[in-house]
GROMACS .gro file of N, CA and C in nm:
model
  477
    1MET      N    1   0.086  -0.117   0.000
    1MET     CA    2   0.000   0.000   0.000
    1MET      C    3   0.090   0.123   0.000
    2PRO      N    4   0.073   0.210  -0.097
    2PRO     CA    5   0.147   0.336  -0.090
    2PRO      C    6   0.108   0.410   0.037
    3GLU      N    7   0.206   0.459   0.109
    3GLU     CA    8   0.178   0.520   0.238
    3GLU      C    9   0.086   0.640   0.223
    4GLY      N   10  -0.022   0.639   0.304
    4GLY     CA   11  -0.116   0.749   0.308
    4GLY      C   12  -0.232   0.739   0.212
    5GLU      N   13  -0.229   0.644   0.119
    5GLU     CA   14  -0.339   0.629   0.026
    5GLU      C   15  -0.437   0.526   0.079
    6LEU      N   16  -0.559   0.529   0.028
    6LEU     CA   17  -0.655   0.425   0.062
    6LEU      C   18  -0.599   0.290   0.021
    7TYR      N   19  -0.627   0.190   0.100
    7TYR     CA   20  -0.587   0.054   0.064
    7TYR      C   21  -0.694  -0.004  -0.028
    8HIS      N   22  -0.652  -0.071  -0.135
    8HIS     CA   23  -0.742  -0.140  -0.227
    8HIS      C   24  -0.710  -0.288  -0.222
    9SER      N   25  -0.808  -0.369  -0.188
    9SER     CA   26  -0.787  -0.514  -0.180
    9SER      C   27  -0.770  -0.575  -0.318
   10ALA      N   28  -0.729  -0.698  -0.317
   10ALA     CA   29  -0.732  -0.778  -0.440
   10ALA      C   30  -0.878  -0.797  -0.481
   11PRO      N   31  -0.904  -0.817  -0.610
   11PRO     CA   32  -1.042  -0.840  -0.654
   11PRO      C   33  -1.102  -0.964  -0.587
   12ILE      N   34  -1.230  -0.955  -0.557
   12ILE     CA   35  -1.304  -1.064  -0.493
   12ILE      C   36  -1.425  -1.094  -0.582
   13ALA      N   37  -1.435  -1.217  -0.630
   13ALA     CA   38  -1.548  -1.259  -0.714
   13ALA      C   39  -1.660  -1.312  -0.625
   14ILE      N   40  -1.783  -1.274  -0.657
   14ILE     CA   41  -1.900  -1.323  -0.584
   14ILE      C   42  -1.918  -1.471  -0.617
   15GLU      N   43  -1.929  -1.552  -0.513
   15GLU     CA   44  -1.938  -1.697  -0.531
   15GLU      C   45  -2.084  -1.744  -0.532
   16LYS      N   46  -2.110  -1.851  -0.605
   16LYS     CA   47  -2.246  -1.904  -0.621
   16LYS      C   48  -2.312  -1.934  -0.486
   17GLU      N   49  -2.234  -1.988  -0.392
   17GLU     CA   50  -2.288  -2.026  -0.262
   17GLU      C   51  -2.331  -1.904  -0.178
   18TRP      N   52  -2.289  -1.786  -0.218
   18TRP     CA   53  -2.320  -1.664  -0.144
   18TRP      C   54  -2.453  -1.601  -0.185
   19ILE      N   55  -2.514  -1.654  -0.290
   19ILE     CA   56  -2.638  -1.596  -0.343
   19ILE      C   57  -2.757  -1.657  -0.268
   20ASP      N   58  -2.850  -1.572  -0.224
   20ASP     CA   59  -2.964  -1.620  -0.147
   20ASP      C   60  -3.086  -1.643  -0.236
   21TYR      N   61  -3.198  -1.678  -0.174
   21TYR     CA   62  -3.320  -1.708  -0.250
   21TYR      C   63  -3.381  -1.586  -0.318
   22ASN      N   64  -3.332  -1.466  -0.285
   22ASN     CA   65  -3.377  -1.345  -0.355
   22ASN      C   66  -3.295  -1.318  -0.481
   23GLY      N   67  -3.194  -1.401  -0.505
   23GLY     CA   68  -3.114  -1.387  -0.625
   23GLY      C   69  -3.001  -1.286  -0.616
   24HIS      N   70  -2.972  -1.240  -0.493
   24HIS     CA   71  -2.860  -1.147  -0.475
   24HIS      C   72  -2.771  -1.193  -0.360
   25LEU      N   73  -2.662  -1.122  -0.340
   25LEU     CA   74  -2.567  -1.157  -0.235
   25LEU      C   75  -2.635  -1.151  -0.099
   26ASN      N   76  -2.628  -1.261  -0.026
   26ASN     CA   77  -2.684  -1.267   0.108
   26ASN      C   78  -2.606  -1.175   0.200
   27MET      N   79  -2.676  -1.110   0.293
   27MET     CA   80  -2.613  -1.010   0.378
   27MET      C   81  -2.492  -1.062   0.455
   28ALA      N   82  -2.489  -1.188   0.492
   28ALA     CA   83  -2.376  -1.244   0.567
   28ALA      C   84  -2.247  -1.237   0.486
   29TYR      N   85  -2.258  -1.245   0.356
   29TYR     CA   86  -2.137  -1.249   0.273
   29TYR      C   87  -2.079  -1.111   0.246
   30TYR      N   88  -2.156  -1.006   0.270
   30TYR     CA   89  -2.095  -0.873   0.271
   30TYR      C   90  -1.991  -0.871   0.383
   31ASN      N   91  -2.025  -0.933   0.497
   31ASN     CA   92  -1.929  -0.943   0.607
   31ASN      C   93  -1.805  -1.022   0.566
   32VAL      N   94  -1.824  -1.130   0.493
   32VAL     CA   95  -1.710  -1.210   0.445
   32VAL      C   96  -1.620  -1.124   0.358
   33ILE      N   97  -1.681  -1.048   0.267
   33ILE     CA   98  -1.602  -0.962   0.178
   33ILE      C   99  -1.530  -0.854   0.258
   34PHE      N  100  -1.599  -0.790   0.350
   34PHE     CA  101  -1.533  -0.689   0.434
   34PHE      C  102  -1.421  -0.752   0.517
   35ASP      N  103  -1.443  -0.873   0.565
   35ASP     CA  104  -1.340  -0.942   0.645
   35ASP      C  105  -1.217  -0.971   0.561
   36ARG      N  106  -1.237  -1.020   0.440
   36ARG     CA  107  -1.122  -1.049   0.352
   36ARG      C  108  -1.045  -0.922   0.318
   37GLY      N  109  -1.116  -0.819   0.275
   37GLY     CA  110  -1.050  -0.693   0.243
   37GLY      C  111  -0.988  -0.628   0.365
   38GLY      N  112  -1.058  -0.635   0.478
   38GLY     CA  113  -1.007  -0.578   0.602
   38GLY      C  114  -0.882  -0.648   0.650
   39ASP      N  115  -0.877  -0.780   0.635
   39ASP     CA  116  -0.757  -0.854   0.673
   39ASP      C  117  -0.637  -0.812   0.588
   40GLU      N  118  -0.660  -0.788   0.460
   40GLU     CA  119  -0.551  -0.740   0.374
   40GLU      C  120  -0.502  -0.604   0.422
   41PHE      N  121  -0.595  -0.515   0.459
   41PHE     CA  122  -0.559  -0.383   0.508
   41PHE      C  123  -0.480  -0.393   0.638
   42LEU      N  124  -0.526  -0.476   0.730
   42LEU     CA  125  -0.454  -0.493   0.856
   42LEU      C  126  -0.314  -0.549   0.832
   43ALA      N  127  -0.300  -0.642   0.739
   43ALA     CA  128  -0.167  -0.695   0.707
   43ALA      C  129  -0.078  -0.584   0.651
   44ALA      N  130  -0.135  -0.497   0.569
   44ALA     CA  131  -0.057  -0.386   0.513
   44ALA      C  132  -0.013  -0.288   0.622
   45LEU      N  133  -0.091  -0.280   0.730
   45LEU     CA  134  -0.054  -0.196   0.843
   45LEU      C  135   0.045  -0.265   0.937
   46GLY      N  136   0.071  -0.394   0.914
   46GLY     CA  137   0.165  -0.467   0.997
   46GLY      C  138   0.102  -0.569   1.089
   47PHE      N  139  -0.030  -0.591   1.078
   47PHE     CA  140  -0.100  -0.682   1.168
   47PHE      C  141  -0.144  -0.811   1.099
   48GLY      N  142  -0.061  -0.866   1.014
   48GLY     CA  143  -0.097  -0.987   0.941
   48GLY      C  144  -0.072  -1.115   1.019
   49PRO      N  145  -0.081  -1.228   0.950
   49PRO     CA  146  -0.062  -1.358   1.015
   49PRO      C  147   0.072  -1.373   1.086
   50SER      N  148   0.179  -1.318   1.030
   50SER     CA  149   0.310  -1.332   1.095
   50SER      C  150   0.315  -1.250   1.224
   51TYR      N  151   0.244  -1.137   1.228
   51TYR     CA  152   0.237  -1.056   1.350
   51TYR      C  153   0.176  -1.140   1.462
   52ALA      N  154   0.066  -1.208   1.430
   52ALA     CA  155   0.000  -1.293   1.530
   52ALA      C  156   0.089  -1.410   1.570
   53ALA      N  157   0.151  -1.475   1.472
   53ALA     CA  158   0.233  -1.593   1.501
   53ALA      C  159   0.360  -1.557   1.578
   54ASP      N  160   0.428  -1.451   1.536
   54ASP     CA  161   0.556  -1.415   1.596
   54ASP      C  162   0.542  -1.344   1.730
   55ARG      N  163   0.447  -1.255   1.738
   55ARG     CA  164   0.435  -1.171   1.859
   55ARG      C  165   0.325  -1.217   1.954
   56ARG      N  166   0.237  -1.305   1.906
   56ARG     CA  167   0.121  -1.349   1.983
   56ARG      C  168   0.031  -1.230   2.017
   57LEU      N  169   0.025  -1.135   1.923
   57LEU     CA  170  -0.062  -1.018   1.930
   57LEU      C  171  -0.146  -1.017   1.802
   58THR      N  172  -0.268  -0.966   1.812
   58THR     CA  173  -0.354  -0.967   1.696
   58THR      C  174  -0.461  -0.859   1.707
   59ILE      N  175  -0.550  -0.856   1.610
   59ILE     CA  176  -0.660  -0.761   1.607
   59ILE      C  177  -0.791  -0.839   1.612
   60TYR      N  178  -0.880  -0.799   1.703
   60TYR     CA  179  -1.015  -0.854   1.711
   60TYR      C  180  -1.113  -0.743   1.672
   61THR      N  181  -1.223  -0.781   1.610
   61THR     CA  182  -1.328  -0.686   1.578
   61THR      C  183  -1.420  -0.670   1.699
   62ALA      N  184  -1.447  -0.546   1.738
   62ALA     CA  185  -1.536  -0.519   1.850
   62ALA      C  186  -1.675  -0.478   1.803
   63GLU      N  187  -1.681  -0.402   1.694
   63GLU     CA  188  -1.810  -0.350   1.646
   63GLU      C  189  -1.800  -0.319   1.498
   64VAL      N  190  -1.908  -0.347   1.425
   64VAL     CA  191  -1.915  -0.316   1.283
   64VAL      C  192  -2.052  -0.257   1.252
   65HIS      N  193  -2.054  -0.151   1.172
   65HIS     CA  194  -2.179  -0.091   1.125
   65HIS      C  195  -2.176  -0.096   0.973
   66ILE      N  196  -2.261  -0.182   0.916
   66ILE     CA  197  -2.266  -0.199   0.770
   66ILE      C  198  -2.388  -0.127   0.713
   67CYS      N  199  -2.366  -0.059   0.602
   67CYS     CA  200  -2.475  -0.001   0.523
   67CYS      C  201  -2.475  -0.071   0.388
   68TYR      N  202  -2.588  -0.131   0.353
   68TYR     CA  203  -2.604  -0.198   0.225
   68TYR      C  204  -2.659  -0.095   0.127
   69VAL      N  205  -2.581  -0.064   0.025
   69VAL     CA  206  -2.614   0.045  -0.065
   69VAL      C  207  -2.674  -0.005  -0.196
   70ARG      N  208  -2.616  -0.108  -0.253
   70ARG     CA  209  -2.663  -0.159  -0.383
   70ARG      C  210  -2.638  -0.310  -0.389
   71GLU      N  211  -2.731  -0.382  -0.448
   71GLU     CA  212  -2.723  -0.528  -0.455
   71GLU      C  213  -2.605  -0.575  -0.539
   72LEU      N  214  -2.549  -0.687  -0.496
   72LEU     CA  215  -2.448  -0.758  -0.574
   72LEU      C  216  -2.506  -0.892  -0.617
   73HIS      N  217  -2.458  -0.942  -0.732
   73HIS     CA  218  -2.511  -1.065  -0.790
   73HIS      C  219  -2.397  -1.157  -0.834
   74LEU      N  220  -2.433  -1.281  -0.860
   74LEU     CA  221  -2.337  -1.377  -0.913
   74LEU      C  222  -2.276  -1.321  -1.041
   75GLY      N  223  -2.147  -1.332  -1.053
   75GLY     CA  224  -2.076  -1.279  -1.169
   75GLY      C  225  -2.012  -1.144  -1.142
   76ASP      N  226  -2.053  -1.078  -1.034
   76ASP     CA  227  -1.993  -0.949  -0.998
   76ASP      C  228  -1.855  -0.971  -0.935
   77THR      N  229  -1.767  -0.875  -0.955
   77THR     CA  230  -1.636  -0.872  -0.891
   77THR      C  231  -1.623  -0.739  -0.820
   78VAL      N  232  -1.568  -0.744  -0.699
   78VAL     CA  233  -1.557  -0.623  -0.617
   78VAL      C  234  -1.417  -0.611  -0.559
   79THR      N  235  -1.387  -0.493  -0.507
   79THR     CA  236  -1.269  -0.472  -0.424
   79THR      C  237  -1.316  -0.400  -0.298
   80VAL      N  238  -1.233  -0.404  -0.196
   80VAL     CA  239  -1.261  -0.333  -0.071
   80VAL      C  240  -1.156  -0.224  -0.055
   81THR      N  241  -1.202  -0.101  -0.036
   81THR     CA  242  -1.110   0.007  -0.002
   81THR      C  243  -1.118   0.027   0.149
   82SER      N  244  -1.005   0.060   0.209
   82SER     CA  245  -0.998   0.077   0.354
   82SER      C  246  -0.918   0.200   0.388
   83ARG      N  247  -0.958   0.263   0.498
   83ARG     CA  248  -0.883   0.378   0.548
   83ARG      C  249  -0.888   0.377   0.701
   84LEU      N  250  -0.784   0.432   0.759
   84LEU     CA  251  -0.775   0.445   0.904
   84LEU      C  252  -0.834   0.580   0.942
   85ILE      N  253  -0.940   0.579   1.020
   85ILE     CA  254  -1.003   0.702   1.065
   85ILE      C  255  -0.931   0.754   1.190
   86ASP      N  256  -0.905   0.663   1.285
   86ASP     CA  257  -0.844   0.704   1.411
   86ASP      C  258  -0.790   0.580   1.484
   87PHE      N  259  -0.711   0.606   1.587
   87PHE     CA  260  -0.665   0.500   1.676
   87PHE      C  261  -0.627   0.562   1.809
   88ASP      N  262  -0.625   0.477   1.911
   88ASP     CA  263  -0.568   0.517   2.040
   88ASP      C  264  -0.471   0.407   2.081
   89GLU      N  265  -0.440   0.397   2.207
   89GLU     CA  266  -0.336   0.302   2.247
   89GLU      C  267  -0.375   0.155   2.229
   90LYS      N  268  -0.506   0.126   2.214
   90LYS     CA  269  -0.551  -0.012   2.205
   90LYS      C  270  -0.655  -0.039   2.096
   91ARG      N  271  -0.703   0.065   2.029
   91ARG     CA  272  -0.815   0.049   1.935
   91ARG      C  273  -0.787   0.114   1.800
   92LEU      N  274  -0.848   0.057   1.697
   92LEU     CA  275  -0.845   0.112   1.562
   92LEU      C  276  -0.988   0.143   1.518
   93HIS      N  277  -1.007   0.256   1.453
   93HIS     CA  278  -1.135   0.292   1.393
   93HIS      C  279  -1.109   0.302   1.243
   94SER      N  280  -1.171   0.214   1.166
   94SER     CA  281  -1.149   0.213   1.022
   94SER      C  282  -1.281   0.221   0.947
   95TYR      N  283  -1.269   0.253   0.819
   95TYR     CA  284  -1.386   0.265   0.731
   95TYR      C  285  -1.353   0.193   0.601
   96ASN      N  286  -1.447   0.113   0.554
   96ASN     CA  287  -1.427   0.031   0.435
   96ASN      C  288  -1.545   0.045   0.341
   97GLU      N  289  -1.517   0.033   0.213
   97GLU     CA  290  -1.622   0.034   0.111
   97GLU      C  291  -1.603  -0.085   0.018
   98ILE      N  292  -1.713  -0.150  -0.017
   98ILE     CA  293  -1.711  -0.251  -0.123
   98ILE      C  294  -1.747  -0.179  -0.252
   99LEU      N  295  -1.655  -0.183  -0.346
   99LEU     CA  296  -1.675  -0.119  -0.476
   99LEU      C  297  -1.685  -0.224  -0.585
  100HIS      N  298  -1.787  -0.212  -0.667
  100HIS     CA  299  -1.802  -0.298  -0.784
  100HIS      C  300  -1.691  -0.267  -0.882
  101LYS      N  301  -1.655  -0.365  -0.965
  101LYS     CA  302  -1.549  -0.344  -1.064
  101LYS      C  303  -1.580  -0.229  -1.159
  102ASP      N  304  -1.710  -0.194  -1.173
  102ASP     CA  305  -1.748  -0.080  -1.258
  102ASP      C  306  -1.743   0.053  -1.183
  103GLY      N  307  -1.704   0.050  -1.055
  103GLY     CA  308  -1.682   0.171  -0.979
  103GLY      C  309  -1.792   0.215  -0.885
  104TRP      N  310  -1.907   0.149  -0.887
  104TRP     CA  311  -2.015   0.192  -0.799
  104TRP      C  312  -2.004   0.129  -0.661
  105LEU      N  313  -2.062   0.200  -0.563
  105LEU     CA  314  -2.056   0.161  -0.423
  105LEU      C  315  -2.164   0.057  -0.392
  106ALA      N  316  -2.124  -0.056  -0.335
  106ALA     CA  317  -2.219  -0.161  -0.297
  106ALA      C  318  -2.252  -0.159  -0.148
  107ALA      N  319  -2.151  -0.130  -0.063
  107ALA     CA  320  -2.174  -0.132   0.082
  107ALA      C  321  -2.059  -0.060   0.152
  108THR      N  322  -2.088  -0.017   0.275
  108THR     CA  323  -1.986   0.045   0.359
  108THR      C  324  -1.983  -0.026   0.494
  109ALA      N  325  -1.867  -0.023   0.559
  109ALA     CA  326  -1.853  -0.080   0.693
  109ALA      C  327  -1.761   0.009   0.775
  110GLU      N  328  -1.813   0.054   0.887
  110GLU     CA  329  -1.733   0.127   0.984
  110GLU      C  330  -1.700   0.027   1.094
  111VAL      N  331  -1.571   0.020   1.133
  111VAL     CA  332  -1.525  -0.088   1.220
  111VAL      C  333  -1.445  -0.032   1.337
  112LEU      N  334  -1.473  -0.085   1.455
  112LEU     CA  335  -1.391  -0.060   1.573
  112LEU      C  336  -1.323  -0.191   1.607
  113SER      N  337  -1.190  -0.190   1.608
  113SER     CA  338  -1.111  -0.310   1.634
  113SER      C  339  -1.027  -0.292   1.759
  114LEU      N  340  -0.995  -0.404   1.823
  114LEU     CA  341  -0.916  -0.404   1.945
  114LEU      C  342  -0.783  -0.474   1.922
  115HIS      N  343  -0.677  -0.421   1.980
  115HIS     CA  344  -0.546  -0.486   1.978
  115HIS      C  345  -0.542  -0.583   2.096
  116VAL      N  346  -0.515  -0.710   2.068
  116VAL     CA  347  -0.530  -0.815   2.168
  116VAL      C  348  -0.401  -0.894   2.186
  117ASP      N  349  -0.366  -0.914   2.312
  117ASP     CA  350  -0.258  -1.005   2.352
  117ASP      C  351  -0.322  -1.144   2.358
  118MET      N  352  -0.278  -1.233   2.272
  118MET     CA  353  -0.340  -1.363   2.259
  118MET      C  354  -0.317  -1.453   2.380
  119SER      N  355  -0.223  -1.419   2.468
  119SER     CA  356  -0.198  -1.502   2.585
  119SER      C  357  -0.311  -1.492   2.687
  120GLY      N  358  -0.393  -1.385   2.680
  120GLY     CA  359  -0.504  -1.367   2.773
  120GLY      C  360  -0.627  -1.448   2.738
  121PRO      N  361  -0.690  -1.425   2.627
  121PRO     CA  362  -0.670  -1.303   2.548
  121PRO      C  363  -0.719  -1.181   2.625
  122LYS      N  364  -0.647  -1.069   2.605
  122LYS     CA  365  -0.685  -0.945   2.670
  122LYS      C  366  -0.644  -0.828   2.581
  123VAL      N  367  -0.721  -0.721   2.587
  123VAL     CA  368  -0.691  -0.601   2.510
  123VAL      C  369  -0.562  -0.542   2.566
  124SER      N  370  -0.472  -0.504   2.475
  124SER     CA  371  -0.341  -0.453   2.519
  124SER      C  372  -0.293  -0.341   2.427
  125PRO      N  373  -0.202  -0.257   2.476
  125PRO     CA  374  -0.152  -0.146   2.394
  125PRO      C  375  -0.073  -0.195   2.272
  126PHE      N  376  -0.075  -0.113   2.168
  126PHE     CA  377   0.007  -0.140   2.051
  126PHE      C  378   0.155  -0.129   2.090
  127PRO      N  379   0.241  -0.212   2.032
  127PRO     CA  380   0.385  -0.196   2.056
  127PRO      C  381   0.434  -0.063   1.998
  128ALA      N  382   0.537  -0.009   2.058
  128ALA     CA  383   0.590   0.122   2.019
  128ALA      C  384   0.631   0.127   1.872
  129ASP      N  385   0.680   0.016   1.816
  129ASP     CA  386   0.726   0.018   1.677
  129ASP      C  387   0.611   0.025   1.577
  130ILE      N  388   0.489  -0.002   1.619
  130ILE     CA  389   0.371   0.002   1.532
  130ILE      C  390   0.313   0.144   1.523
  131LEU      N  391   0.328   0.220   1.629
  131LEU     CA  392   0.262   0.351   1.639
  131LEU      C  393   0.299   0.449   1.528
  132PRO      N  394   0.426   0.460   1.485
  132PRO     CA  395   0.455   0.557   1.378
  132PRO      C  396   0.380   0.529   1.247
  133LYS      N  397   0.365   0.402   1.211
  133LYS     CA  398   0.293   0.369   1.089
  133LYS      C  399   0.145   0.404   1.102
  134LEU      N  400   0.086   0.375   1.218
  134LEU     CA  401  -0.054   0.411   1.240
  134LEU      C  402  -0.071   0.563   1.236
  135GLU      N  403   0.018   0.633   1.300
  135GLU     CA  404   0.010   0.780   1.302
  135GLU      C  405   0.022   0.836   1.160
  136PHE      N  406   0.114   0.782   1.082
  136PHE     CA  407   0.131   0.829   0.945
  136PHE      C  408   0.002   0.812   0.865
  137HIS      N  409  -0.059   0.694   0.873
  137HIS     CA  410  -0.180   0.668   0.795
  137HIS      C  411  -0.299   0.745   0.848
  138ARG      N  412  -0.310   0.762   0.979
  138ARG     CA  413  -0.420   0.844   1.031
  138ARG      C  414  -0.407   0.987   0.978
  139GLU      N  415  -0.287   1.041   0.982
  139GLU     CA  416  -0.264   1.178   0.935
  139GLU      C  417  -0.293   1.188   0.785
  140ALA      N  418  -0.240   1.097   0.707
  140ALA     CA  419  -0.260   1.102   0.561
  140ALA      C  420  -0.408   1.084   0.525
  141HIS      N  421  -0.476   0.990   0.591
  141HIS     CA  422  -0.617   0.965   0.560
  141HIS      C  423  -0.704   1.079   0.610
  142SER      N  424  -0.660   1.152   0.712
  142SER     CA  425  -0.740   1.264   0.763
  142SER      C  426  -0.747   1.378   0.662
  143ARG      N  427  -0.657   1.381   0.565
  143ARG     CA  428  -0.660   1.485   0.461
  143ARG      C  429  -0.766   1.457   0.355
  144LEU      N  430  -0.816   1.334   0.353
  144LEU     CA  431  -0.922   1.298   0.259
  144LEU      C  432  -1.057   1.344   0.315
  145PRO      N  433  -1.154   1.368   0.228
  145PRO     CA  434  -1.287   1.405   0.280
  145PRO      C  435  -1.341   1.293   0.368
  146MET      N  436  -1.404   1.330   0.478
  146MET     CA  437  -1.463   1.230   0.567
  146MET      C  438  -1.584   1.167   0.498
  147PRO      N  439  -1.588   1.035   0.489
  147PRO     CA  440  -1.704   0.970   0.426
  147PRO      C  441  -1.833   1.004   0.501
  148PRO      N  442  -1.940   1.031   0.430
  148PRO     CA  443  -2.064   1.074   0.496
  148PRO      C  444  -2.126   0.968   0.587
  149ARG      N  445  -2.092   0.842   0.568
  149ARG     CA  446  -2.151   0.736   0.651
  149ARG      C  447  -2.073   0.713   0.781
  150VAL      N  448  -1.960   0.777   0.801
  150VAL     CA  449  -1.884   0.759   0.926
  150VAL      C  450  -1.962   0.824   1.040
  151GLY      N  451  -1.978   0.749   1.148
  151GLY     CA  452  -2.044   0.801   1.267
  151GLY      C  453  -2.195   0.791   1.266
  152ARG      N  454  -2.250   0.724   1.167
  152ARG     CA  455  -2.396   0.709   1.162
  152ARG      C  456  -2.445   0.622   1.277
  153SER      N  457  -2.567   0.647   1.317
  153SER     CA  458  -2.631   0.561   1.416
  153SER      C  459  -2.757   0.501   1.355
  154ILE      N  460  -2.805   0.398   1.418
  154ILE     CA  461  -2.926   0.332   1.371
  154ILE      C  462  -3.045   0.384   1.451
  155GLY      N  463  -3.153   0.413   1.383
  155GLY     CA  464  -3.273   0.457   1.450
  155GLY      C  465  -3.378   0.497   1.348
  156ILE      N  466  -3.499   0.511   1.393
  156ILE     CA  467  -3.609   0.555   1.307
  156ILE      C  468  -3.623   0.705   1.327
  157ARG      N  469  -3.604   0.778   1.220
  157ARG     CA  470  -3.615   0.924   1.229
  157ARG      C  471  -3.762   0.963   1.224
  158ARG      N  472  -3.807   1.033   1.324
  158ARG     CA  473  -3.946   1.078   1.332
  158ARG      C  474  -3.954   1.222   1.287
  159LYS      N  475  -4.061   1.256   1.217
  159LYS     CA  476  -4.082   1.394   1.171
  159LYS      C  477  -4.151   1.475   1.277
   0.00000   0.00000   0.00000
């Protein structure tokens, strides 16, 4: 990932088993796609499989807010873009979009993740050597326009 730019995952093809009785991508598989793309982003930030194996530290998902924007179907190919919104000593706040190969937005996911010591497991601070990379990406991504779906809440709006 070029430093400071949005991360773009490898292309992901919609699989036949992911299609529901309505003829479109079942909602559970949007999570699968976000998970695959998100794992690539975390690896690019330094939190990949070797990080977990070597350091016994990893990232757990604490909360996800998905917005389904447009249906996906069998035969579609997508990518996931990811950006770091914020972080503190133990948490990451990221934002992801599923983009169709033709460029349109299919779904968004706002994610709060925890840095975890696998020996507990327990939430633990990021190691000092990780912080400069997180700071760099938070700063670079903060120069981009804030996505309108960041910070949304769920509720019925009454007039």
